[in-house]
Amino acid sequence: MRSKNNSSISRVIKPRLLIIDDSKDVVDFLAELFSTTYECHFAHDGVEGLEAANDLIPDIIICDVQMPKMNGLEVVRILKSNQNTRYIPTILLSGYNSRENRLEGLRAMADDFVAKPFDYEELRLKMSNLLQLRQELQNTPPRDYITEALDLNAAEFSIKERELIEAMIDYFSTNYPDNKLNIDMVAKHLNYSIRQIQRKIKTITGNTPMDLLRTYRLKQAAAALLRHKTISEVSEACGFSSPNYFCTCFKDYFELTPRSYQKLNK
Protein backbone atom coordinates (compact mmCIF):
# COMPACT_ATOMS: atom_id res chain seq x y z
CA MET A 1 0.00 0.00 0.00
CA ARG A 2 1.38 3.39 -0.99
CA SER A 3 1.87 6.08 1.57
CA LYS A 4 -0.11 9.29 1.37
CA ASN A 5 2.99 11.22 0.32
CA ASN A 6 3.87 8.78 -2.46
CA SER A 7 0.31 8.89 -3.71
CA SER A 8 0.31 12.67 -3.88
CA ILE A 9 3.67 12.71 -5.66
CA SER A 10 2.46 10.28 -8.32
CA ARG A 11 -0.78 12.19 -8.90
CA VAL A 12 -1.01 13.73 -12.37
CA ILE A 13 -0.82 17.52 -12.26
CA LYS A 14 -3.81 19.00 -14.07
CA PRO A 15 -3.51 22.05 -16.33
CA ARG A 16 -4.73 25.18 -14.59
CA LEU A 17 -7.90 26.66 -16.14
CA LEU A 18 -9.15 30.16 -15.31
CA ILE A 19 -12.83 30.79 -16.13
CA ILE A 20 -13.85 34.47 -16.25
CA ASP A 21 -17.63 34.89 -16.47
CA ASP A 22 -20.19 36.91 -14.52
CA SER A 23 -22.84 34.19 -14.86
CA LYS A 24 -22.77 31.73 -11.96
CA ASP A 25 -24.69 29.21 -14.07
CA VAL A 26 -22.06 29.32 -16.83
CA VAL A 27 -19.19 29.08 -14.33
CA ASP A 28 -20.80 26.11 -12.58
CA PHE A 29 -21.52 24.41 -15.90
CA LEU A 30 -17.95 24.85 -17.19
CA ALA A 31 -16.55 23.67 -13.87
CA GLU A 32 -18.71 20.55 -14.04
CA LEU A 33 -17.50 19.85 -17.59
CA PHE A 34 -13.80 20.38 -17.01
CA SER A 35 -13.06 19.72 -13.32
CA THR A 36 -11.94 16.14 -14.02
CA THR A 37 -9.23 17.24 -16.48
CA TYR A 38 -8.39 20.77 -15.29
CA GLU A 39 -7.66 22.52 -12.02
CA CYS A 40 -10.46 25.08 -12.26
CA HIS A 41 -10.31 28.65 -10.92
CA PHE A 42 -12.95 31.33 -11.29
CA ALA A 43 -13.40 35.09 -11.57
CA HIS A 44 -16.75 36.84 -11.89
CA ASP A 45 -15.86 40.04 -13.75
CA GLY A 46 -13.09 41.40 -15.93
CA VAL A 47 -11.18 43.23 -13.20
CA GLU A 48 -11.21 40.19 -10.93
CA GLY A 49 -10.20 38.07 -13.92
CA LEU A 50 -7.10 40.16 -14.63
CA GLU A 51 -6.04 39.95 -10.99
CA ALA A 52 -6.53 36.18 -11.00
CA ALA A 53 -4.61 35.74 -14.27
CA ASN A 54 -1.61 37.67 -12.93
CA ASP A 55 -1.74 35.84 -9.61
CA LEU A 56 -2.28 32.29 -10.91
CA ILE A 57 -0.60 32.42 -14.36
CA PRO A 58 -3.02 29.72 -15.58
CA ASP A 59 -2.30 27.36 -18.46
CA ILE A 60 -5.43 28.45 -20.33
CA ILE A 61 -8.23 31.02 -19.94
CA ILE A 62 -11.90 30.96 -20.96
CA CYS A 63 -13.32 34.49 -20.85
CA ASP A 64 -16.84 35.78 -21.47
CA VAL A 65 -17.18 38.89 -23.65
CA GLN A 66 -20.10 40.68 -21.98
CA MET A 67 -19.21 41.36 -18.33
CA PRO A 68 -19.52 44.22 -15.81
CA LYS A 69 -16.60 46.49 -14.87
CA MET A 70 -14.50 45.36 -17.85
CA ASN A 71 -15.57 43.35 -20.91
CA GLY A 72 -13.74 40.30 -22.19
CA LEU A 73 -12.21 42.09 -25.19
CA GLU A 74 -10.47 44.58 -22.93
CA VAL A 75 -9.37 41.77 -20.61
CA VAL A 76 -7.71 39.97 -23.52
CA ARG A 77 -6.05 43.15 -24.81
CA ILE A 78 -4.49 43.76 -21.40
CA LEU A 79 -3.45 40.12 -20.99
CA LYS A 80 -1.78 40.10 -24.40
CA SER A 81 0.09 43.36 -23.71
CA ASN A 82 1.54 42.01 -20.45
CA GLN A 83 4.78 40.05 -20.79
CA ASN A 84 3.73 37.73 -17.94
CA THR A 85 0.39 36.73 -19.45
CA ARG A 86 0.65 37.36 -23.21
CA TYR A 87 1.40 33.72 -24.08
CA ILE A 88 -1.48 32.19 -22.08
CA PRO A 89 -3.98 30.68 -24.58
CA THR A 90 -7.24 32.60 -24.26
CA ILE A 91 -10.65 31.63 -25.64
CA LEU A 92 -13.47 34.18 -25.77
CA LEU A 93 -17.07 33.06 -25.18
CA SER A 94 -19.86 35.18 -26.59
CA GLY A 95 -23.60 35.01 -27.07
CA TYR A 96 -23.06 36.80 -30.39
CA ASN A 97 -21.54 35.02 -33.39
CA SER A 98 -21.53 37.61 -36.16
CA ARG A 99 -18.49 38.17 -38.35
CA GLU A 100 -17.86 41.51 -36.64
CA ASN A 101 -17.91 39.88 -33.20
CA ARG A 102 -15.35 37.30 -34.32
CA LEU A 103 -13.17 40.02 -35.82
CA GLU A 104 -13.33 42.01 -32.60
CA GLY A 105 -12.03 38.95 -30.78
CA LEU A 106 -9.20 38.55 -33.27
CA ARG A 107 -8.29 42.23 -33.05
CA ALA A 108 -8.05 41.83 -29.29
CA MET A 109 -5.58 38.97 -30.00
CA ALA A 110 -7.74 36.20 -28.51
CA ASP A 111 -6.47 32.77 -29.53
CA ASP A 112 -9.96 31.55 -30.38
CA PHE A 113 -13.63 32.51 -30.26
CA VAL A 114 -16.55 30.23 -29.33
CA ALA A 115 -20.21 31.21 -29.58
CA LYS A 116 -22.82 30.41 -26.94
CA PRO A 117 -24.51 28.01 -26.71
CA PHE A 118 -21.29 26.12 -27.36
CA ASP A 119 -20.66 22.54 -28.35
CA TYR A 120 -18.74 20.81 -25.54
CA GLU A 121 -16.62 18.66 -27.84
CA GLU A 122 -15.65 21.65 -30.00
CA LEU A 123 -14.61 23.68 -26.95
CA ARG A 124 -12.75 20.71 -25.43
CA LEU A 125 -10.78 20.11 -28.63
CA LYS A 126 -9.92 23.78 -29.05
CA MET A 127 -8.62 23.91 -25.49
CA SER A 128 -6.64 20.71 -25.95
CA ASN A 129 -5.13 21.91 -29.24
CA LEU A 130 -4.09 25.26 -27.80
CA LEU A 131 -2.45 23.59 -24.81
CA GLN A 132 -0.65 21.11 -27.05
CA LEU A 133 0.64 23.92 -29.26
CA ARG A 134 1.82 25.85 -26.21
CA GLN A 135 3.61 22.76 -24.89
CA GLU A 136 5.34 22.22 -28.23
CA LEU A 137 6.49 25.84 -28.26
CA GLN A 138 7.82 25.51 -24.72
CA ASN A 139 9.76 22.39 -25.73
CA THR A 140 11.25 24.11 -28.78
CA PRO A 141 14.70 25.66 -28.26
CA PRO A 142 14.10 29.38 -27.69
CA ARG A 143 14.67 31.79 -30.54
CA ASP A 144 15.62 35.40 -30.13
CA TYR A 145 12.66 37.79 -29.73
CA ILE A 146 13.71 39.84 -32.77
CA THR A 147 14.41 36.74 -34.87
CA GLU A 148 11.03 35.26 -33.94
CA ALA A 149 9.06 38.40 -34.74
CA LEU A 150 10.81 39.61 -37.89
CA ASP A 151 13.18 36.89 -39.19
CA LEU A 152 16.18 39.14 -38.62
CA ASN A 153 19.59 38.00 -37.40
CA ALA A 154 19.55 39.69 -34.00
CA ALA A 155 23.14 38.61 -33.26
CA GLU A 156 24.33 41.32 -35.65
CA PHE A 157 22.86 44.19 -33.62
CA SER A 158 24.46 46.31 -30.92
CA ILE A 159 22.71 46.73 -27.56
CA LYS A 160 21.29 50.12 -28.59
CA GLU A 161 20.11 48.75 -31.93
CA ARG A 162 18.43 45.81 -30.21
CA GLU A 163 16.63 48.16 -27.82
CA LEU A 164 15.29 50.22 -30.72
CA ILE A 165 14.13 47.19 -32.73
CA GLU A 166 12.50 45.62 -29.67
CA ALA A 167 10.71 48.88 -28.86
CA MET A 168 9.39 48.95 -32.42
CA ILE A 169 8.24 45.31 -32.20
CA ASP A 170 6.45 46.03 -28.91
CA TYR A 171 4.63 48.90 -30.62
CA PHE A 172 3.74 46.66 -33.57
CA SER A 173 2.43 43.95 -31.22
CA THR A 174 -0.33 46.16 -29.83
CA ASN A 175 -1.11 48.22 -32.94
CA TYR A 176 -0.68 45.96 -35.99
CA PRO A 177 -4.47 45.30 -36.36
CA ASP A 178 -4.95 49.00 -37.20
CA ASN A 179 -4.75 49.28 -41.00
CA LYS A 180 -4.21 53.03 -40.62
CA LEU A 181 -0.93 52.52 -38.74
CA ASN A 182 1.70 54.51 -40.64
CA ILE A 183 5.31 55.66 -40.48
CA ASP A 184 4.36 58.94 -38.82
CA MET A 185 2.75 57.08 -35.89
CA VAL A 186 5.73 54.73 -35.56
CA ALA A 187 8.22 57.62 -35.62
CA LYS A 188 6.32 59.61 -32.99
CA HIS A 189 6.10 56.60 -30.68
CA LEU A 190 9.85 55.99 -30.93
CA ASN A 191 10.64 59.73 -30.54
CA TYR A 192 12.26 60.16 -33.96
CA SER A 193 11.40 62.20 -37.01
CA ILE A 194 10.12 60.23 -39.99
CA ARG A 195 13.38 60.78 -41.85
CA GLN A 196 15.48 59.71 -38.86
CA ILE A 197 13.58 56.50 -38.16
CA GLN A 198 13.47 55.55 -41.84
CA ARG A 199 17.22 55.97 -42.17
CA LYS A 200 18.08 54.36 -38.82
CA ILE A 201 15.94 51.23 -39.27
CA LYS A 202 17.06 50.84 -42.89
CA THR A 203 20.71 51.06 -41.82
CA ILE A 204 20.27 48.51 -39.02
CA THR A 205 18.08 45.96 -40.80
CA GLY A 206 18.18 46.67 -44.52
CA ASN A 207 14.39 47.16 -44.39
CA THR A 208 12.11 50.13 -43.86
CA PRO A 209 9.87 50.23 -40.76
CA MET A 210 6.81 49.63 -42.96
CA ASP A 211 8.51 46.60 -44.56
CA LEU A 212 9.06 45.21 -41.06
CA LEU A 213 5.48 45.97 -40.05
CA ARG A 214 4.25 44.00 -43.06
CA THR A 215 6.50 41.07 -42.07
CA TYR A 216 5.17 41.21 -38.51
CA ARG A 217 1.58 41.22 -39.76
CA LEU A 218 2.23 38.28 -42.08
CA LYS A 219 3.70 36.19 -39.27
CA GLN A 220 0.68 36.97 -37.08
CA ALA A 221 -1.60 36.11 -40.00
CA ALA A 222 0.13 32.76 -40.54
CA ALA A 223 -0.50 31.84 -36.90
CA ALA A 224 -4.16 32.91 -37.18
CA LEU A 225 -4.67 30.81 -40.33
CA LEU A 226 -3.56 27.73 -38.39
CA ARG A 227 -6.38 28.42 -35.93
CA HIS A 228 -8.82 27.89 -38.84
CA LYS A 229 -9.78 31.53 -39.30
CA THR A 230 -11.10 32.60 -42.69
CA ILE A 231 -8.87 34.56 -45.05
CA SER A 232 -11.17 37.58 -44.84
CA GLU A 233 -11.16 37.54 -41.03
CA VAL A 234 -7.38 37.17 -40.84
CA SER A 235 -6.82 39.91 -43.40
CA GLU A 236 -8.89 42.44 -41.47
CA ALA A 237 -7.71 41.37 -38.02
CA CYS A 238 -4.04 41.70 -39.03
CA GLY A 239 -4.35 45.18 -40.49
CA PHE A 240 -4.34 44.53 -44.24
CA SER A 241 -6.37 46.92 -46.37
CA SER A 242 -8.14 44.15 -48.30
CA PRO A 243 -8.16 40.33 -48.62
CA ASN A 244 -6.68 40.59 -52.13
CA TYR A 245 -3.74 42.67 -50.92
CA PHE A 246 -3.26 40.28 -48.01
CA CYS A 247 -3.19 37.25 -50.34
CA THR A 248 -0.63 38.95 -52.60
CA CYS A 249 1.66 39.85 -49.68
CA PHE A 250 1.28 36.40 -48.13
CA LYS A 251 2.20 34.59 -51.33
CA ASP A 252 5.20 36.86 -51.90
CA TYR A 253 6.51 36.14 -48.40
CA PHE A 254 5.65 32.46 -47.88
CA GLU A 255 5.57 31.38 -51.56
CA LEU A 256 2.15 29.85 -50.84
CA THR A 257 -1.37 31.21 -50.96
CA PRO A 258 -3.09 31.49 -47.56
CA ARG A 259 -5.42 28.63 -48.53
CA SER A 260 -2.50 26.38 -49.53
CA TYR A 261 -0.71 27.28 -46.30
CA GLN A 262 -3.75 26.18 -44.29
CA LYS A 263 -4.04 22.88 -46.17
CA LEU A 264 -0.32 22.15 -45.89
CA ASN A 265 -0.35 22.72 -42.12
CA LYS A 266 -3.54 20.83 -41.24
PDB file of N, CA and C in Angstrom, residues 222 225-228 231 250-251 253-266:
ATOM      1  N   ALA A 222      -0.154  34.186 -40.362  1.00  0.00           N
ATOM      2  CA  ALA A 222       0.126  32.758 -40.539  1.00  0.00           C
ATOM      3  C   ALA A 222      -0.329  31.970 -39.315  1.00  0.00           C
ATOM      4  N   LEU A 225      -4.156  31.766 -39.334  1.00  0.00           N
ATOM      5  CA  LEU A 225      -4.665  30.810 -40.325  1.00  0.00           C
ATOM      6  C   LEU A 225      -4.641  29.385 -39.787  1.00  0.00           C
ATOM      7  N   LEU A 226      -3.652  29.076 -38.964  1.00  0.00           N
ATOM      8  CA  LEU A 226      -3.560  27.730 -38.392  1.00  0.00           C
ATOM      9  C   LEU A 226      -4.630  27.491 -37.335  1.00  0.00           C
ATOM     10  N   ARG A 227      -5.270  28.566 -36.872  1.00  0.00           N
ATOM     11  CA  ARG A 227      -6.383  28.421 -35.928  1.00  0.00           C
ATOM     12  C   ARG A 227      -7.712  28.379 -36.683  1.00  0.00           C
ATOM     13  N   HIS A 228      -7.639  28.110 -37.991  1.00  0.00           N
ATOM     14  CA  HIS A 228      -8.818  27.887 -38.838  1.00  0.00           C
ATOM     15  C   HIS A 228      -9.678  29.131 -39.010  1.00  0.00           C
ATOM     16  N   ILE A 231      -9.826  33.622 -44.469  1.00  0.00           N
ATOM     17  CA  ILE A 231      -8.870  34.564 -45.047  1.00  0.00           C
ATOM     18  C   ILE A 231      -9.345  36.001 -44.846  1.00  0.00           C
ATOM     19  N   PHE A 250       1.028  37.709 -48.744  1.00  0.00           N
ATOM     20  CA  PHE A 250       1.276  36.401 -48.129  1.00  0.00           C
ATOM     21  C   PHE A 250       2.008  35.481 -49.103  1.00  0.00           C
ATOM     22  N   LYS A 251       1.557  35.463 -50.341  1.00  0.00           N
ATOM     23  CA  LYS A 251       2.195  34.589 -51.334  1.00  0.00           C
ATOM     24  C   LYS A 251       3.624  35.043 -51.625  1.00  0.00           C
ATOM     25  N   TYR A 253       5.642  36.426 -49.549  1.00  0.00           N
ATOM     26  CA  TYR A 253       6.505  36.141 -48.396  1.00  0.00           C
ATOM     27  C   TYR A 253       6.693  34.641 -48.173  1.00  0.00           C
ATOM     28  N   PHE A 254       5.588  33.886 -48.206  1.00  0.00           N
ATOM     29  CA  PHE A 254       5.645  32.457 -47.880  1.00  0.00           C
ATOM     30  C   PHE A 254       5.731  31.551 -49.112  1.00  0.00           C
ATOM     31  N   GLU A 255       5.573  32.141 -50.301  1.00  0.00           N
ATOM     32  CA  GLU A 255       5.566  31.381 -51.558  1.00  0.00           C
ATOM     33  C   GLU A 255       4.443  30.348 -51.581  1.00  0.00           C
ATOM     34  N   LEU A 256       3.373  30.657 -50.870  1.00  0.00           N
ATOM     35  CA  LEU A 256       2.153  29.849 -50.844  1.00  0.00           C
ATOM     36  C   LEU A 256       0.971  30.793 -50.687  1.00  0.00           C
ATOM     37  N   THR A 257      -0.168  30.434 -51.244  1.00  0.00           N
ATOM     38  CA  THR A 257      -1.368  31.208 -50.962  1.00  0.00           C
ATOM     39  C   THR A 257      -1.813  30.900 -49.532  1.00  0.00           C
ATOM     40  N   PRO A 258      -2.589  31.788 -48.911  1.00  0.00           N
ATOM     41  CA  PRO A 258      -3.093  31.487 -47.565  1.00  0.00           C
ATOM     42  C   PRO A 258      -3.852  30.165 -47.501  1.00  0.00           C
ATOM     43  N   ARG A 259      -4.656  29.876 -48.522  1.00  0.00           N
ATOM     44  CA  ARG A 259      -5.420  28.627 -48.532  1.00  0.00           C
ATOM     45  C   ARG A 259      -4.487  27.418 -48.591  1.00  0.00           C
ATOM     46  N   SER A 260      -3.459  27.491 -49.432  1.00  0.00           N
ATOM     47  CA  SER A 260      -2.501  26.383 -49.533  1.00  0.00           C
ATOM     48  C   SER A 260      -1.737  26.212 -48.226  1.00  0.00           C
ATOM     49  N   TYR A 261      -1.426  27.333 -47.581  1.00  0.00           N
ATOM     50  CA  TYR A 261      -0.714  27.283 -46.299  1.00  0.00           C
ATOM     51  C   TYR A 261      -1.556  26.562 -45.250  1.00  0.00           C
ATOM     52  N   GLN A 262      -2.859  26.854 -45.227  1.00  0.00           N
ATOM     53  CA  GLN A 262      -3.751  26.178 -44.288  1.00  0.00           C
ATOM     54  C   GLN A 262      -3.798  24.676 -44.556  1.00  0.00           C
ATOM     55  N   LYS A 263      -3.938  24.302 -45.822  1.00  0.00           N
ATOM     56  CA  LYS A 263      -4.036  22.884 -46.172  1.00  0.00           C
ATOM     57  C   LYS A 263      -2.745  22.141 -45.846  1.00  0.00           C
ATOM     58  N   LEU A 264      -1.613  22.783 -46.115  1.00  0.00           N
ATOM     59  CA  LEU A 264      -0.320  22.149 -45.885  1.00  0.00           C
ATOM     60  C   LEU A 264      -0.053  21.928 -44.402  1.00  0.00           C
ATOM     61  N   ASN A 265      -0.629  22.787 -43.560  1.00  0.00           N
ATOM     62  CA  ASN A 265      -0.352  22.716 -42.121  1.00  0.00           C
ATOM     63  C   ASN A 265      -1.522  22.172 -41.313  1.00  0.00           C
ATOM     64  N   LYS A 266      -2.411  21.433 -41.956  1.00  0.00           N
ATOM     65  CA  LYS A 266      -3.539  20.825 -41.237  1.00  0.00           C
ATOM     66  C   LYS A 266      -3.028  19.780 -40.259  1.00  0.00           C
TER      67      LYS A 266
END
